[in-house]
XYZ file of C-alpha atoms in Angstrom:
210
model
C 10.549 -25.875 -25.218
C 9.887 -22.722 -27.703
C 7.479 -21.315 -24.969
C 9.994 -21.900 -22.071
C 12.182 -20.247 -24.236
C 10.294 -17.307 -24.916
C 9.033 -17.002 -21.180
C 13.224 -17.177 -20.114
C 13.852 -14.007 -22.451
C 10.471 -11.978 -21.085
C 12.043 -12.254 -17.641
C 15.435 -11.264 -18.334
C 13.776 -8.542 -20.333
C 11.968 -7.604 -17.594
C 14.560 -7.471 -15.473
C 16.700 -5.289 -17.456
C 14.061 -3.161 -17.614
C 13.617 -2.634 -13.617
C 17.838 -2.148 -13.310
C 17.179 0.714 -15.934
C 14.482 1.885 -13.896
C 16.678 2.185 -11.093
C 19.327 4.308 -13.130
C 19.317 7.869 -10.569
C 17.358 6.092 -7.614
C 19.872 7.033 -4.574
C 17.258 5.859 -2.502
C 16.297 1.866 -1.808
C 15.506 1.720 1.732
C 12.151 3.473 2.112
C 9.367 2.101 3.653
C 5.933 3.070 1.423
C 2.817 2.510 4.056
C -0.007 2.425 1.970
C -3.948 1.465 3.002
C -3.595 -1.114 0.114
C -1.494 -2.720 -2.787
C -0.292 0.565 -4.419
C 2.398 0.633 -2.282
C 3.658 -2.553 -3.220
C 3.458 -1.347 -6.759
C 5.821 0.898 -6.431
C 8.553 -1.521 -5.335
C 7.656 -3.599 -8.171
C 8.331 -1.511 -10.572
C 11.801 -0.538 -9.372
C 12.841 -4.243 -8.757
C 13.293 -3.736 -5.229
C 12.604 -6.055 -2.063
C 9.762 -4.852 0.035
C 10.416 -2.828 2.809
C 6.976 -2.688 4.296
C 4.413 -4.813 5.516
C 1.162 -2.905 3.623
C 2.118 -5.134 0.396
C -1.122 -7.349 -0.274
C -3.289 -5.711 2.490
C -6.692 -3.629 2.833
C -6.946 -1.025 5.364
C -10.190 1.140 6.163
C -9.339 4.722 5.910
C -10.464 5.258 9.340
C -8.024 2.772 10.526
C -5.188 3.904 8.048
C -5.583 7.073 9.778
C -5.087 5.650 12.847
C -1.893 3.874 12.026
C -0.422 6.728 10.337
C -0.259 8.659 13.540
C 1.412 6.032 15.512
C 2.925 3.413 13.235
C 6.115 2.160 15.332
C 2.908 1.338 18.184
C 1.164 -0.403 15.281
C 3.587 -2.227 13.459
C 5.498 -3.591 16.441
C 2.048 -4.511 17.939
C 1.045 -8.390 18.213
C -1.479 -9.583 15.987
C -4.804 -11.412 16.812
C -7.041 -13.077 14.121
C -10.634 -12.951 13.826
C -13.465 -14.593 12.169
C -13.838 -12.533 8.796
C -17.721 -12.762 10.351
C -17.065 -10.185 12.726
C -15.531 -7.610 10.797
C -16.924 -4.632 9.229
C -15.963 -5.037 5.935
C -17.911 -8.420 6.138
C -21.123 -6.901 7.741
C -20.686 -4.267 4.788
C -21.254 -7.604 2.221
C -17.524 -8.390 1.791
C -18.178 -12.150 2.581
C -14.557 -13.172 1.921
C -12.410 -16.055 3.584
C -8.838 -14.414 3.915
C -7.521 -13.783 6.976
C -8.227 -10.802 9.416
C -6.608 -9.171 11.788
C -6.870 -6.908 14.752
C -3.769 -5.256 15.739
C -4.936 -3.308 19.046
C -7.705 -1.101 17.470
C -7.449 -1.430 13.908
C -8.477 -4.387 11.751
C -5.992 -5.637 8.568
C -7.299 -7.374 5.898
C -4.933 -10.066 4.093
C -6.461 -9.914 1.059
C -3.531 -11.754 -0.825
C -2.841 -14.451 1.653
C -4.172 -17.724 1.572
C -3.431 -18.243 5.485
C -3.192 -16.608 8.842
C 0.621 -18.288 8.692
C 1.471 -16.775 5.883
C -0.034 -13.489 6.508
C 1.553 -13.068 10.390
C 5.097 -14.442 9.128
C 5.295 -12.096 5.942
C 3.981 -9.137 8.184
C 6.247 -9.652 11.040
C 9.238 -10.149 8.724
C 8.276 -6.982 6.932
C 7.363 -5.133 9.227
C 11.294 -5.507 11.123
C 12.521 -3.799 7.285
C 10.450 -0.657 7.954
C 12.827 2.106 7.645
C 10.731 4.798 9.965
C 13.706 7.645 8.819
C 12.236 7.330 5.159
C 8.377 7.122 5.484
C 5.978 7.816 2.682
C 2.560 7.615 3.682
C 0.160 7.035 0.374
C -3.580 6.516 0.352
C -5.267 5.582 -2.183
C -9.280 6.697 -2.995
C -11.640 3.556 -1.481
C -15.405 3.086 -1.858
C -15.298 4.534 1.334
C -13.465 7.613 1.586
C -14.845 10.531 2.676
C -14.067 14.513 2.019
C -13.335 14.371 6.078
C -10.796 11.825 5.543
C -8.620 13.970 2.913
C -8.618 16.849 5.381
C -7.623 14.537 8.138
C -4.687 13.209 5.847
C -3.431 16.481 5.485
C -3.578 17.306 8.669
C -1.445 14.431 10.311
C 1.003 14.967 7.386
C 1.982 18.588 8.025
C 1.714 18.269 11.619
C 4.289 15.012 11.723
C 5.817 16.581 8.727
C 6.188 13.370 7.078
C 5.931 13.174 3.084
C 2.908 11.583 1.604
C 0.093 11.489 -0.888
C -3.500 11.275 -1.493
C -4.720 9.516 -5.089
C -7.998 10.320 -5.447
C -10.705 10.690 -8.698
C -12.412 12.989 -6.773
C -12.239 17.190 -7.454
C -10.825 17.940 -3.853
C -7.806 19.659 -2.945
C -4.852 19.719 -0.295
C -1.601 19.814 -0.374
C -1.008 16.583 -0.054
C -3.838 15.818 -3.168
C -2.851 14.767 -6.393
C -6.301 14.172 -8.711
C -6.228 11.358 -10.703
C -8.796 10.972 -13.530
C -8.376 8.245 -15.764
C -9.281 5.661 -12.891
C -11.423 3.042 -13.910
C -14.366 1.806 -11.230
C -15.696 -1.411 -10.868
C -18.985 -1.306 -8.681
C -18.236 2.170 -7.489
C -14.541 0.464 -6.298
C -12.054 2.457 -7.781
C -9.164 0.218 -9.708
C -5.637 1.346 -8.483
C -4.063 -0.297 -11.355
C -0.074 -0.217 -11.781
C 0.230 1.761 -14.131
C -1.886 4.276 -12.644
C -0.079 4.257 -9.750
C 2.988 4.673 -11.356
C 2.199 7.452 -13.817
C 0.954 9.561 -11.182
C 3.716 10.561 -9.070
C 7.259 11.306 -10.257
C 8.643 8.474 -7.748
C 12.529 8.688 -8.550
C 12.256 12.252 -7.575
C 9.985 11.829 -4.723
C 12.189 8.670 -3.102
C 14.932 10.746 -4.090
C 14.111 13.377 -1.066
C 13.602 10.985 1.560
């Protein structure tokens, strides 16, 4: 009973917590497309339903890339699951059992759901929410980024003149960069924790301008 108690209180702590958060936010609405879970942090931390469909997801950058530059083709585009056998990530020693993905050329990984159900249902529902008038693209630094890939970033950014950024620990620069170097690494995989995430880019101001 004590420890329900206590658990009851944490929640509506929490809670209050995110509506303080919120406190200046004029916007609600946007749709974060991220190459992983940072995105979804984001929401989190402001309380707020997701509006994307990159929550609990892996993307290569390569194929991030891709989707950036055409992501109404992408996320309206039917998905067909493969055997996690045939994927890169699996041939690059990834032997996981999650569900996979291609949607036309790219692969998704659905690294946080336990079935292919789950995974096509919470996409497709998501994926409807996307608000493509308040975009933020954000990638995140992988194992397998590459100094191409920041340039490329930049590149579809200022020509589509969408907002966006680039965490990385790396010492490159764009203006779509922001350098991030208390990030922890875990078998050269670098950790996008939370609070990194969240400590790294003013978000109310940044939503704010969508």
């Amino acid at each position: 009973m004590f420890k329900t108690g206590l658990k009851t209180i944490y929640h509506r702590l929490r809670n209050v917590s995110k509506i303080w958060r919120r406190i200046g936010l004029k916007n609600t609405d946007f749709s974060i497309i991220s190459n992983n879970c940072t995105g979804g942090y984001v929401y989190q931390y402001f309380g707020i339903g997701y509006c994307t469909p990159t929550e609990g997801i892996g993307l290569s950058v390569d194929d991030y890339l891709k989707l950036i530059q055409n992501p109404r083709h992408y996320f309206t585009h039917s998905l067909k699951f493969v055997n996690p056998e045939s994927t890169e990530r699996y041939r690059l020693g990834e032997h996981f059992t999650y569900p996979a993905a291609l949607i036309d050329d790219i692969t998704v990984y659905f690294r946080h759901y336990p079935t292919k159900e789950e995974a096509e249902n919470k996409w497709k529902r998501r994926s409807s929410r996307i608000n493509y008038e308040k975009l933020l693209f954000l990638l995140s630094e992988s194992e397998t980024m590459r100094d191409e890939h920041v340039v490329q970033f930049c590149k579809i950014l200022s020509e589509t003149q969408k907002p966006g950024f680039l965490l990385t620990s790396k010492s490159v620069s764009g203006p779509y960069v922001i350098n991030v170097l208390d990030v922890p690494f875990i078998n050269n995989v670098p950790q996008w924790r939370p609070d990194i995430v969240i400590k790294s880019i003013d978000w109310k101001k940044e939503l704010n301008k969508l």
